[in-house]
Short mmCIF file of C-alpha atoms and ligand atoms in Angstrom, two decimals:
data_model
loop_
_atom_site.label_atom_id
_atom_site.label_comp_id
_atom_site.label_asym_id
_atom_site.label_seq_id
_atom_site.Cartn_x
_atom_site.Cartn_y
_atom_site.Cartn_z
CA UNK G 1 19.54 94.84 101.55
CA UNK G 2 19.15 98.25 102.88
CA UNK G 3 16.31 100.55 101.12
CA UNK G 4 16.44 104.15 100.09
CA UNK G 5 14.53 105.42 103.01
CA UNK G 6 11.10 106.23 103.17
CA UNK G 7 10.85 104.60 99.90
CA UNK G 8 7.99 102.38 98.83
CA UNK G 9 10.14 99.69 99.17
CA UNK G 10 11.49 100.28 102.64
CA UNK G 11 7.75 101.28 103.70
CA UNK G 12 6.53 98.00 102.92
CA UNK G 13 9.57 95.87 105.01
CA UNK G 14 8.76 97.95 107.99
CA UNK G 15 4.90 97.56 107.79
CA UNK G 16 3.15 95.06 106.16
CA UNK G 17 3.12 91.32 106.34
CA UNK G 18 2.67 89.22 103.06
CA UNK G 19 0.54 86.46 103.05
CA UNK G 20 2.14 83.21 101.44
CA UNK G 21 5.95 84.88 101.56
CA UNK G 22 8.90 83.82 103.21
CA UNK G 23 8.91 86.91 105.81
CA UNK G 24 12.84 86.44 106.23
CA UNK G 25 13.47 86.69 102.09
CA UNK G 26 11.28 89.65 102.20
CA UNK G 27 12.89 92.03 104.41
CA UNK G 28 16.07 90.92 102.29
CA UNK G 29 14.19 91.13 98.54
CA UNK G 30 10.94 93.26 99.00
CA UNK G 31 8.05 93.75 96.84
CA UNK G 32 6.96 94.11 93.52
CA UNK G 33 4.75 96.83 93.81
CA UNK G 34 1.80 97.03 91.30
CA UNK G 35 0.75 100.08 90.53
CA UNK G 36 -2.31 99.63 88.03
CA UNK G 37 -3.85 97.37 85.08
CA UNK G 38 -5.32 97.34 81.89
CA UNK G 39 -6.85 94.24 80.78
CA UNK G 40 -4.54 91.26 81.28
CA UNK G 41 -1.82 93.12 82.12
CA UNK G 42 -0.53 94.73 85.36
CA UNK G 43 2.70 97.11 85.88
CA UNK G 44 5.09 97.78 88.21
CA UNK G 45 6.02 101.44 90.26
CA UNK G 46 8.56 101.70 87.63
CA UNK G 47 6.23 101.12 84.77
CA UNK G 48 7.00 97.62 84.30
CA UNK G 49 4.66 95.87 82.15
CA UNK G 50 4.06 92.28 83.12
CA UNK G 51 1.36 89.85 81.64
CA UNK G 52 -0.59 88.21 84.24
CA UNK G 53 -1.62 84.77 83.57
CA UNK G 54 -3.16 83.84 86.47
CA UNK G 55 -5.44 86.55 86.80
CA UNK G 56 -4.28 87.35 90.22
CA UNK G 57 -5.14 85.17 92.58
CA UNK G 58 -7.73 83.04 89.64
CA UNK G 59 -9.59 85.93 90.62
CA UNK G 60 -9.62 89.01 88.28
CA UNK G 61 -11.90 87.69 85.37
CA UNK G 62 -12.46 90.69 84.02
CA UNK G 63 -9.06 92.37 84.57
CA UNK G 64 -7.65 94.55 86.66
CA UNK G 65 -9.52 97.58 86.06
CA UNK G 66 -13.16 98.60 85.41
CA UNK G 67 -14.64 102.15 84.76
CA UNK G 68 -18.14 100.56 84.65
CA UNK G 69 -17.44 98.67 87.82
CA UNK G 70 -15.86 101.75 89.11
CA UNK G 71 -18.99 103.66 88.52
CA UNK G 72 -21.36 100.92 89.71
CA UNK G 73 -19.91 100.98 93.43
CA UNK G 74 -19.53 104.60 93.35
CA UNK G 75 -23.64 105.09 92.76
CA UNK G 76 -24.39 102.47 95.37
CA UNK G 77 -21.82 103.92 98.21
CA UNK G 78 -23.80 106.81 97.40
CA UNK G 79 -27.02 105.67 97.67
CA UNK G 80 -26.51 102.94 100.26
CA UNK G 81 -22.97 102.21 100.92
CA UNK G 82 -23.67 99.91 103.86
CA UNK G 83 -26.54 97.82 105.37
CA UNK G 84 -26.76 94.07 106.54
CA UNK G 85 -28.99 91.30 106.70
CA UNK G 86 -29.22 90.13 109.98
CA UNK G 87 -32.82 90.06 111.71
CA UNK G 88 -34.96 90.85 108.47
CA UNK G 89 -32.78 93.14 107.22
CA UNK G 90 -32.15 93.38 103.07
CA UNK G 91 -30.85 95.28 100.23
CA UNK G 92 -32.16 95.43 96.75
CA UNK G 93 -28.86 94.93 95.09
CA UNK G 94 -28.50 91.55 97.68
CA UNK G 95 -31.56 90.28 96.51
CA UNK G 96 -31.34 90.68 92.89
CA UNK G 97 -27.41 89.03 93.04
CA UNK G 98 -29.10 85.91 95.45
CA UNK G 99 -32.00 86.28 92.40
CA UNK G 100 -29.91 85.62 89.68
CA UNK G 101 -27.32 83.24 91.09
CA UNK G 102 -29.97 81.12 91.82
CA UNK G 103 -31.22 81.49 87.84
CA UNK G 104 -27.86 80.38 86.88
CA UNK G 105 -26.90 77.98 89.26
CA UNK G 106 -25.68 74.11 88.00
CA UNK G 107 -28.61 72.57 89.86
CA UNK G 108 -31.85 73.27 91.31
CA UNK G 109 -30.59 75.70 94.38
CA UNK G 110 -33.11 76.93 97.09
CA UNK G 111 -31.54 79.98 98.48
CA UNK G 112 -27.85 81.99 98.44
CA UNK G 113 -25.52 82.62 101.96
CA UNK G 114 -23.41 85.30 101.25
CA UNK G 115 -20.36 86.24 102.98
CA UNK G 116 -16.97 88.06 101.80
CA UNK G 117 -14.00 85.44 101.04
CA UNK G 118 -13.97 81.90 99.45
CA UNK G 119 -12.61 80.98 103.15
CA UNK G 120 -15.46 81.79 104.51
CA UNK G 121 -18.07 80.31 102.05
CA UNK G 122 -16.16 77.25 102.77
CA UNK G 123 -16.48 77.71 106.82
CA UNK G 124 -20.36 78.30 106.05
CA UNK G 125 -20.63 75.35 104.30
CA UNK G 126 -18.98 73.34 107.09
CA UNK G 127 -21.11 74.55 109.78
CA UNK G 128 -24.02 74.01 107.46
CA UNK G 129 -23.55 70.37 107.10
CA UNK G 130 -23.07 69.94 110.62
CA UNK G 131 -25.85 71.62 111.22
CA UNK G 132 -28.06 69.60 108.89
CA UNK G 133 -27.22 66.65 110.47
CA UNK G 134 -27.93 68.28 113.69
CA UNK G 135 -31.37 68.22 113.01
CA UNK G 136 -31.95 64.74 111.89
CA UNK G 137 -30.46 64.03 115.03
CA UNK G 138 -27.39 62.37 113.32
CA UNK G 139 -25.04 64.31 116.12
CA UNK G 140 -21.76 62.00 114.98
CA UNK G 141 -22.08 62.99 111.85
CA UNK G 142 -18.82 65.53 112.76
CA UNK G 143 -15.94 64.15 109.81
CA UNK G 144 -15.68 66.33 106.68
CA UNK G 145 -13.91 64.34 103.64
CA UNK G 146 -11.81 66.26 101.47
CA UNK G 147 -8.63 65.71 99.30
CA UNK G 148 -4.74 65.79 99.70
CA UNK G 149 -3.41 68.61 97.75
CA UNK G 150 -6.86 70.71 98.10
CA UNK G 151 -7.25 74.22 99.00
CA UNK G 152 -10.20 75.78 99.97
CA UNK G 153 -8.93 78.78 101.85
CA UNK G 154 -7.04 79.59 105.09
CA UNK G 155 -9.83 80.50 107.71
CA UNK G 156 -9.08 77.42 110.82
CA UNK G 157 -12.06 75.21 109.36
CA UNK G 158 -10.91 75.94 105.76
CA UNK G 159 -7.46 75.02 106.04
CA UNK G 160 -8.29 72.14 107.64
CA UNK G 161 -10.65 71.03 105.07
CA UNK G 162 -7.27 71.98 102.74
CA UNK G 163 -4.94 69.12 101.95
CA UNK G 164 -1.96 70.97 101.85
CA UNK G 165 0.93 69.99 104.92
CA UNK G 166 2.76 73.24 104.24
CA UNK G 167 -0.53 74.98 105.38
CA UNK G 168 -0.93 73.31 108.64
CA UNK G 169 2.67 73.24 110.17
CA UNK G 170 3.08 75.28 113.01
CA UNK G 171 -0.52 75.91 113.16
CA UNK G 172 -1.35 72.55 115.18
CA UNK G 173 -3.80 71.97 112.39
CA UNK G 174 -6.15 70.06 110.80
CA UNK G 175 -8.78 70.30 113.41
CA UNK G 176 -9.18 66.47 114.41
CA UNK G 177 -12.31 65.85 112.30
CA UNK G 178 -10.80 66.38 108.72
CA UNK G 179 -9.83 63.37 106.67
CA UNK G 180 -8.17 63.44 103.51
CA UNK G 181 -8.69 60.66 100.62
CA UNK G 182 -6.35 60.85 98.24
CA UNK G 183 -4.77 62.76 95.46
CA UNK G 184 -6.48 62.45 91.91
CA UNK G 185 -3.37 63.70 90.14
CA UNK G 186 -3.67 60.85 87.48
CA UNK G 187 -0.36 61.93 85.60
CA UNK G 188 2.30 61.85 88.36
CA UNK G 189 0.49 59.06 90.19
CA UNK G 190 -0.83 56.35 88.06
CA UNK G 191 0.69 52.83 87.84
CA UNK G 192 2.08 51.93 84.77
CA UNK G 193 -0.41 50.80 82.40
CA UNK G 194 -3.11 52.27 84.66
CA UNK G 195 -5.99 53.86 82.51
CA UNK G 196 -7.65 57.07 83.90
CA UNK G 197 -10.71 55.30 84.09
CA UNK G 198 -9.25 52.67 86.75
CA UNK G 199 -7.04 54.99 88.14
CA UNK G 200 -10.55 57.00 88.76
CA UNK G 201 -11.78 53.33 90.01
CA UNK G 202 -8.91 53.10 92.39
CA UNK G 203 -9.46 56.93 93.92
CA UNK G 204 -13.17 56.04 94.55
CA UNK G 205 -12.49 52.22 96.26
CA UNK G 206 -9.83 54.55 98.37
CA UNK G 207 -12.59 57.06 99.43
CA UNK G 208 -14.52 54.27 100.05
CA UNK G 209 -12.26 52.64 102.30
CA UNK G 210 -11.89 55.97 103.87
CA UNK G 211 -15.58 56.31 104.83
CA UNK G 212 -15.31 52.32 106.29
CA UNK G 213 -12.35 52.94 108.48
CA UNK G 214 -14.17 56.18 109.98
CA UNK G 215 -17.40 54.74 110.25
CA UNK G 216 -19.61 55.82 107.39
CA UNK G 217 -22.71 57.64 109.91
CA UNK G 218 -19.59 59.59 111.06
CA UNK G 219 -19.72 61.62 108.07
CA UNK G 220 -21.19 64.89 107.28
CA UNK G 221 -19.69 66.03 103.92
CA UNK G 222 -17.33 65.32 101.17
CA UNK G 223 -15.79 68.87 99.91
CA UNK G 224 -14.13 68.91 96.06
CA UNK G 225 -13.16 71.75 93.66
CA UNK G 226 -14.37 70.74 90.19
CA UNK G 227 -10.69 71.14 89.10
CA UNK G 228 -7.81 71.43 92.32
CA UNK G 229 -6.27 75.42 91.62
CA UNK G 230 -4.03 75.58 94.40
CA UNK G 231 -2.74 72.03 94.15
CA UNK G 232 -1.80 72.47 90.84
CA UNK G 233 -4.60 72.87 88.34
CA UNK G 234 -5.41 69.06 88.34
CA UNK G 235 -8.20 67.92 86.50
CA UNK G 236 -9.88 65.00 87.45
CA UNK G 237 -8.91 61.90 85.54
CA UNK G 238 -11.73 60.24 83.67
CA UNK G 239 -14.77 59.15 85.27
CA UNK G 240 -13.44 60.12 88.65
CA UNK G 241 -16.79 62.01 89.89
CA UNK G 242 -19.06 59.60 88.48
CA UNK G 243 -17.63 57.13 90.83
CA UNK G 244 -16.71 59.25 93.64
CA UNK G 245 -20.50 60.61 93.65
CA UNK G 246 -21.45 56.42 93.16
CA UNK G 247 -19.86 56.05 96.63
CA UNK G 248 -21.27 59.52 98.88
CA UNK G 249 -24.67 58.20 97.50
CA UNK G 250 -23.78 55.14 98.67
CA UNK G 251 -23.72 56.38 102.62
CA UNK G 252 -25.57 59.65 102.11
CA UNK G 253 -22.92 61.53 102.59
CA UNK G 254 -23.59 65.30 101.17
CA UNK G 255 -21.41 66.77 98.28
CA UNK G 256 -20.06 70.66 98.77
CA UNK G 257 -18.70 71.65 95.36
CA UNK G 258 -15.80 74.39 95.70
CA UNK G 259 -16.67 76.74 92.73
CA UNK G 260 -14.68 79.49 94.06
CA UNK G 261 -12.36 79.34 91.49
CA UNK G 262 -13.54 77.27 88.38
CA UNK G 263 -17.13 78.71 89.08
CA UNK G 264 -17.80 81.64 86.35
CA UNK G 265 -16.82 79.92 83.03
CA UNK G 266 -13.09 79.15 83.74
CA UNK G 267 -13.77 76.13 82.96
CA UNK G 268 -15.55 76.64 79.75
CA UNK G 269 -18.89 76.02 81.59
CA UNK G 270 -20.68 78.19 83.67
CA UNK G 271 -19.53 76.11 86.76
CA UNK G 272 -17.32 73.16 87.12
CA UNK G 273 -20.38 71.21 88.02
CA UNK G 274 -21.45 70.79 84.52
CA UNK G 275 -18.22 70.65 82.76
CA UNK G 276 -17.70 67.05 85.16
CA UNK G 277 -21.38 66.29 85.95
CA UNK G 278 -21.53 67.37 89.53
CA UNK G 279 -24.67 67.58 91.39
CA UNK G 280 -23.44 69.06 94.91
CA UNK G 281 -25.93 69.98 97.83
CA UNK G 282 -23.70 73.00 97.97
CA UNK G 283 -22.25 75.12 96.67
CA UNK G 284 -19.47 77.53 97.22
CA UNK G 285 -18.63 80.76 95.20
CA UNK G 286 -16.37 83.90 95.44
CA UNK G 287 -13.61 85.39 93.05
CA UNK G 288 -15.09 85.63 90.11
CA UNK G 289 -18.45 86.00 91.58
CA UNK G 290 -17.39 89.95 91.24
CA UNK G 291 -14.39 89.91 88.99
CA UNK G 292 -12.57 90.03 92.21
CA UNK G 293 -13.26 94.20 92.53
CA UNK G 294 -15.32 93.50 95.68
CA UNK G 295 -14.58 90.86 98.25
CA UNK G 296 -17.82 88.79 98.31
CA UNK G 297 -18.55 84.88 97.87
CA UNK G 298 -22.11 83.08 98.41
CA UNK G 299 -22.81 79.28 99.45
CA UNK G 300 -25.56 78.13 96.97
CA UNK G 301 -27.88 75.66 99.07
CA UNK G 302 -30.12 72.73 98.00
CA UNK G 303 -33.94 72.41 99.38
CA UNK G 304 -32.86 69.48 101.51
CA UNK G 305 -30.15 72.15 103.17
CA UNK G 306 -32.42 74.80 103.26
CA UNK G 307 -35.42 72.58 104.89
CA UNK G 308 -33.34 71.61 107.84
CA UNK G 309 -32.10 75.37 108.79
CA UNK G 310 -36.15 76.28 108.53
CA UNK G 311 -36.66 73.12 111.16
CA UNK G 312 -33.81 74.57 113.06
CA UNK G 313 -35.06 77.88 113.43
CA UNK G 314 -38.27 76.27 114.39
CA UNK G 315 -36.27 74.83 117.08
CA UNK G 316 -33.95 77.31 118.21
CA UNK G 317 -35.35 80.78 117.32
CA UNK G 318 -32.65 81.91 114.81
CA UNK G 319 -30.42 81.29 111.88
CA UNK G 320 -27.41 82.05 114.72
CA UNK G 321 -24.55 82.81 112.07
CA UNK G 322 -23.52 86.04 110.15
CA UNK G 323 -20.52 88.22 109.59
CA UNK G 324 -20.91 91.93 109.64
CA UNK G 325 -20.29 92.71 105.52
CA UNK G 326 -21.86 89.43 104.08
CA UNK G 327 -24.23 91.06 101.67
CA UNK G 328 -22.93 94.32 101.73
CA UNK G 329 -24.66 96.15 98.98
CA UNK G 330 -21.83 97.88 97.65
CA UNK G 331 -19.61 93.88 96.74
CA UNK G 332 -23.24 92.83 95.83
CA UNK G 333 -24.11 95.54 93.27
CA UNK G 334 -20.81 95.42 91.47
CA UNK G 335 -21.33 91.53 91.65
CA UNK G 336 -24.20 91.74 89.86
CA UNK G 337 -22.75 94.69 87.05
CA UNK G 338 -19.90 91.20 86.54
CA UNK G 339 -22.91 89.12 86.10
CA UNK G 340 -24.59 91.36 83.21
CA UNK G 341 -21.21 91.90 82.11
CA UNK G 342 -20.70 88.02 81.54
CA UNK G 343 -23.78 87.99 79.45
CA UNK G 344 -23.31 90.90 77.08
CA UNK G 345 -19.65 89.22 76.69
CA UNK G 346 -21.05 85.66 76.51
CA UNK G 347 -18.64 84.38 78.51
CA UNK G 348 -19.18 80.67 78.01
CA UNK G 349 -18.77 80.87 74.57
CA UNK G 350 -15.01 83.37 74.98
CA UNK G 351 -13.94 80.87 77.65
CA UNK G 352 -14.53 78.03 75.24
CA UNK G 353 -12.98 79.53 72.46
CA UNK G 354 -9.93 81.25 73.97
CA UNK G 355 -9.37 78.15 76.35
CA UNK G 356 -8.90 76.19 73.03
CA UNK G 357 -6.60 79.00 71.89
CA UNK G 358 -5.12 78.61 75.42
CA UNK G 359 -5.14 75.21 75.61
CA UNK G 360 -3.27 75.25 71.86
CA UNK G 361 -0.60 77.70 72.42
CA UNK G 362 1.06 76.51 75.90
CA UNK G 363 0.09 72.90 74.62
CA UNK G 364 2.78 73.68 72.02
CA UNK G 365 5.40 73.72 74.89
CA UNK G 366 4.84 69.91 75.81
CA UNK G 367 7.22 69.61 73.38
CA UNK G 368 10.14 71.67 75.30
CA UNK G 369 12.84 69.82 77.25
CA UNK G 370 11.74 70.72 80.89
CA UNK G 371 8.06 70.07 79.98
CA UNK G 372 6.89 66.86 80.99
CA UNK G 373 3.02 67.41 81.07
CA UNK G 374 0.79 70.19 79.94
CA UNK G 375 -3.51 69.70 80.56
CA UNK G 376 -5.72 71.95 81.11
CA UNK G 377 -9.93 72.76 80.25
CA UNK G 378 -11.18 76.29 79.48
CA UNK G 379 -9.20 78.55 80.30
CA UNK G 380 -7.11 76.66 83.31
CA UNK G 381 -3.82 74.78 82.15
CA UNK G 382 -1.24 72.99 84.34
CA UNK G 383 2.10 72.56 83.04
CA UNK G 384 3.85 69.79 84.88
CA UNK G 385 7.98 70.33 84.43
CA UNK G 386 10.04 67.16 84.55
CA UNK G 387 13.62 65.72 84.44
CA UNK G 388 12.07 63.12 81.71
CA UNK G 389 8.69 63.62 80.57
CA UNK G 390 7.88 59.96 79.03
CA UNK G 391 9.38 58.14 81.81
CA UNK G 392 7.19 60.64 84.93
CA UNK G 393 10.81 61.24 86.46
CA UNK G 394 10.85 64.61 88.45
CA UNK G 395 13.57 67.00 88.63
CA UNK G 396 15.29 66.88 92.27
CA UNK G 397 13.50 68.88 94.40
CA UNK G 398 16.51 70.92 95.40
CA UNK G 399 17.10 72.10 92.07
CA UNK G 400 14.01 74.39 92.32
CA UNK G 401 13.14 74.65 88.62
CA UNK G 402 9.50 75.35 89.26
CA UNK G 403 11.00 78.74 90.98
CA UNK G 404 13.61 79.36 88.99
CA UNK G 405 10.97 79.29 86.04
CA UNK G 406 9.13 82.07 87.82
CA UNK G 407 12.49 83.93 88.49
CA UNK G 408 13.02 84.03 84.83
CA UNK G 409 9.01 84.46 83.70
CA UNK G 410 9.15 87.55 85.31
CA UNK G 411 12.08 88.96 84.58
CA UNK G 412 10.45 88.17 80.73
CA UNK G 413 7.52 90.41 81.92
CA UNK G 414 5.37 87.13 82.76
CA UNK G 415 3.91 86.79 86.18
CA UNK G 416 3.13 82.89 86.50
CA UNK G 417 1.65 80.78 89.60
CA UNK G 418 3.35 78.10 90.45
CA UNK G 419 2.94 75.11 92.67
CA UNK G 420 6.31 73.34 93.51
CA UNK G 421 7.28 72.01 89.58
CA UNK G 422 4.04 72.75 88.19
CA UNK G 423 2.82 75.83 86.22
CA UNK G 424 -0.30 77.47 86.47
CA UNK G 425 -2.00 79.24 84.06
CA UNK G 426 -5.47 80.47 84.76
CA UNK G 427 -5.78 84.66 82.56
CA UNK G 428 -8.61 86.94 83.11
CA UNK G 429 -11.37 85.87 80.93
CA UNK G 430 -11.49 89.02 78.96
CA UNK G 431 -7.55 87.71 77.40
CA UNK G 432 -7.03 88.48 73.64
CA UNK G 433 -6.06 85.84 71.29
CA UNK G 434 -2.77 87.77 70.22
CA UNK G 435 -1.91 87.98 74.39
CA UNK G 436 -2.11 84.16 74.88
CA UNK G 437 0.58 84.10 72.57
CA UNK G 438 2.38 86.66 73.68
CA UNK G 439 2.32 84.60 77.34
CA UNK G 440 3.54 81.41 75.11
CA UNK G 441 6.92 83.23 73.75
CA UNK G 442 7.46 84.80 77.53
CA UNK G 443 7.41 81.52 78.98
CA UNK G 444 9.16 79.74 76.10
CA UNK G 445 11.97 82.85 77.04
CA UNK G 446 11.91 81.77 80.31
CA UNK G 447 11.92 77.83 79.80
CA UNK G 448 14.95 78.12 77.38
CA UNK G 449 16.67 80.52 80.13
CA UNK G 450 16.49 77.92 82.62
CA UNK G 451 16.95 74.90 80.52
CA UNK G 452 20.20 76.95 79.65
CA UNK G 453 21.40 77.40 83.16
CA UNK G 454 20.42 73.84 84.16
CA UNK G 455 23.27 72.45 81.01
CA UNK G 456 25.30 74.61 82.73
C1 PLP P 501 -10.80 76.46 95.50
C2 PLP P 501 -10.64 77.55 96.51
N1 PLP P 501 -11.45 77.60 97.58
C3 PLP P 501 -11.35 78.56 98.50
C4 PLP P 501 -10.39 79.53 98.41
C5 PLP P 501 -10.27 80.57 99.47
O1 PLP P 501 -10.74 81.77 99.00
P1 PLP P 501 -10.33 83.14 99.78
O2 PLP P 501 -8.89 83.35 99.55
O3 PLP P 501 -11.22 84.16 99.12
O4 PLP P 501 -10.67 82.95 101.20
C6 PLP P 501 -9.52 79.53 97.32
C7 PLP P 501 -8.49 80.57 97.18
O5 PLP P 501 -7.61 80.51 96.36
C8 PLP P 501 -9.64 78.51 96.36
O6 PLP P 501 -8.79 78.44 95.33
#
């Protein structure tokens, strides 16, 4: 494709690289440029309205635009637009976001480690752990436990921790000390007959048998989003943390919680934690920590976490860890605007009642020939599309329908996420009743479109 030159377009091929893109298709297709957003909705450089139902990245709770926000980072840039925390340093607006993130936190937390990406909450939390069992002198405590199929960012440590294949080739990762348990995905992967409750059974005797075949005082952490985004928006079956927390009890192994995306009432709770009884010893936050207008995220830490690091200092002179803008005052003042903003709005209560709206209206589509699956809690829905939807066959993967779906969502003005066959819904929490259905007749558009060209 050749572009009219100095175009947007052609600016973009000869510039940029897009994360998560096949580079080759893109200096053949381009970009969609977005050029603003109201609400839910986002359009184009041609003035292209699209509905987004992912909220971005799961990230823009609030939508994507903010005068208040606007004017919240535009007073503190002017007052203080930069300062850090290393050796003593502080901010006001850093301590009164640590303040009340603490006050709202699923479980008793000590103190908040802020940095700027859900990556990097995820690499604190690693080091943390190790560093923890540093100083009870458990050195081989080095493994970190996560699951196939989960994503918890793309920094080396957090990619490894990431159960996702197409993520590691031709990166020479995971790093050697990540181990993977398996998939809770109860609806493509349960035996027939299986309950969720013993398919939750069978997940926890295989993390068990994980821990055995490593050696269990090898073990520093277990890592788990509350619900798996990137792998698919998977809830877990039935039981299926009870018995997984039964067994890192078991061998004192500590629990991380990833919160970045289902923390902040997208799962009709304030965090994931309570919505599927999770007590982690950390915590990890971003995205909706500041209605993704700043990039900021914070690791929440337990007493037990926070008692070690004090020994540690004790013993080495300094908390030896930091990045340059974690805490910056300008991400934590706006954070902490989103946080009185998700009060006035009571945004437990909206999430709860315009998940069920959510949960209602795309539910409807289970019904559709290419739907096989649709589940979902708050407002985060996965919509699994299959060849036969009773008997769990897939379509062949070569067909591509979970692509061709998005082809067609967006030329219907929908943008979607998806995840190989699966759909992913996941709207900015400030969606209208009347624009949930409006996403339902885009994608039913685009379902029939495709259900069309597959007859064909
Ligand atoms: C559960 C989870 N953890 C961590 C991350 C990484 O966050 P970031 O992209 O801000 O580094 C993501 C990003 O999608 C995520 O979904």
């Amino acid at each position: 494709m050749t572009y009219i030159a100095n175009s947007i377009e052609a600016r973009d091929v000869a510039s940029l690289v897009h994360m998560q893109t096949n580079l080759r298709k893109h200096q053949q297709e381009g970009p969609l440029v977005i050029e603003r957003g109201e609400g839910c909705r986002v359009f184009d450089n041609s003035g292209r309205e699209y509905f987004e139902s992912v909220a971005g990245l799961w990230c823009a709770s609030l939508g994507f635009s903010s005068e208040r926000l606007a004017k919240v980072a535009y007073e503190q840039m002017r007052k203080l637009g930069y300062y850090h925390l290393y050796r003593h340093r502080s901010t006001e607006p850093t301590i009164a976001l640590a303040e009340e993130l603490l006050k709202i936190a699923p479980v008793p937390m000590a103190r908040v480690v802020f940095q700027c990406s859900g990556s990097e909450a995820n690499d604190t939390a690693i080091k943390l752990a190790w560093y923890y069992w540093n100083t009870l002198g458990q050195l081989q405590r080095t493994k970190i436990i996560a699951r196939q199929m989960a994503y918890h960012g793309n920094t080396c440590a957090a990619v490894s921790l990431s159960g996702k294949p197409d993520m590691h080739a031709g990166f020479g990762l995971p790093f050697a000390n990540f181990k993977h348990t398996e998939f809770p995905h109860y609806y493509r992967r349960h035996e027939p007959g299986e309950s969720e409750l013993e398919f939750s059974t069978r997940m926890a005797e295989a993390l068990e048998t994980l821990i055995e075949a490593e050696g269990p005082d090898t073990i520093a952490a277990f890592f788990a989003e509350p619900v798996m985004g990137a792998g698919g928006a998977i809830l877990p079956p039935q039981g299926y943390f009870e018995k997984i927390q039964e067994v890192l009890r078991k061998y004192d192994i500590l629990f991380v919680a990833d919160e970045v995306i289902c923390g902040f009432a997208r799962t009709g709770e304030m965090w994931g934690s309570q919505t599927f009884n999770i007590r982690p010893d950390m915590l990890t936050s971003a995205k909706a920590l500041s209605a993704a207008m700043q990039p900021i995220s914070a690791v929440l830490i337990n007493n037990r976490i926070h008692e070690a690091m004090l020994a540690q200092s004790d013993k080495f002179g300094n908390f030896a860890h930091g990045f340059t803008y974690a805490g910056h005052p300008v991400a934590s003042a706006v954070a902490l605007e989103v946080q009185k903003i998700y009060s006035e709005m009571d945004i437990v209560g909206r999430a709860k009642r315009l998940g069920a709206v959510l949960q209602a209206t795309l539910g409807d589509l289970k019904s559709h020939p290419l739907v096989g699956n649709v589940q979902g809690v708050g407002l985060i829905l996965g919509m699994e599309l299959m060849q036969d939807g009773e008997k769990r066959v897939p379509f062949d993967s070569t067909l591509k329908v979970g692509a061709r779906v998005d082809a067609a969502a967006t030329r219907h003005g929908l943008i979607l996420r998806v995840v190989g066959d699966r759909l992913v819904f996941a709207p900015s929490l400030v969606i209208e009743e009347h624009e949930i259905e409006e996403i339902g007749r885009r994608l039913q558009r685009a379902l029939d479109d495709v259900a069309k060209d597959l007859a064909n």
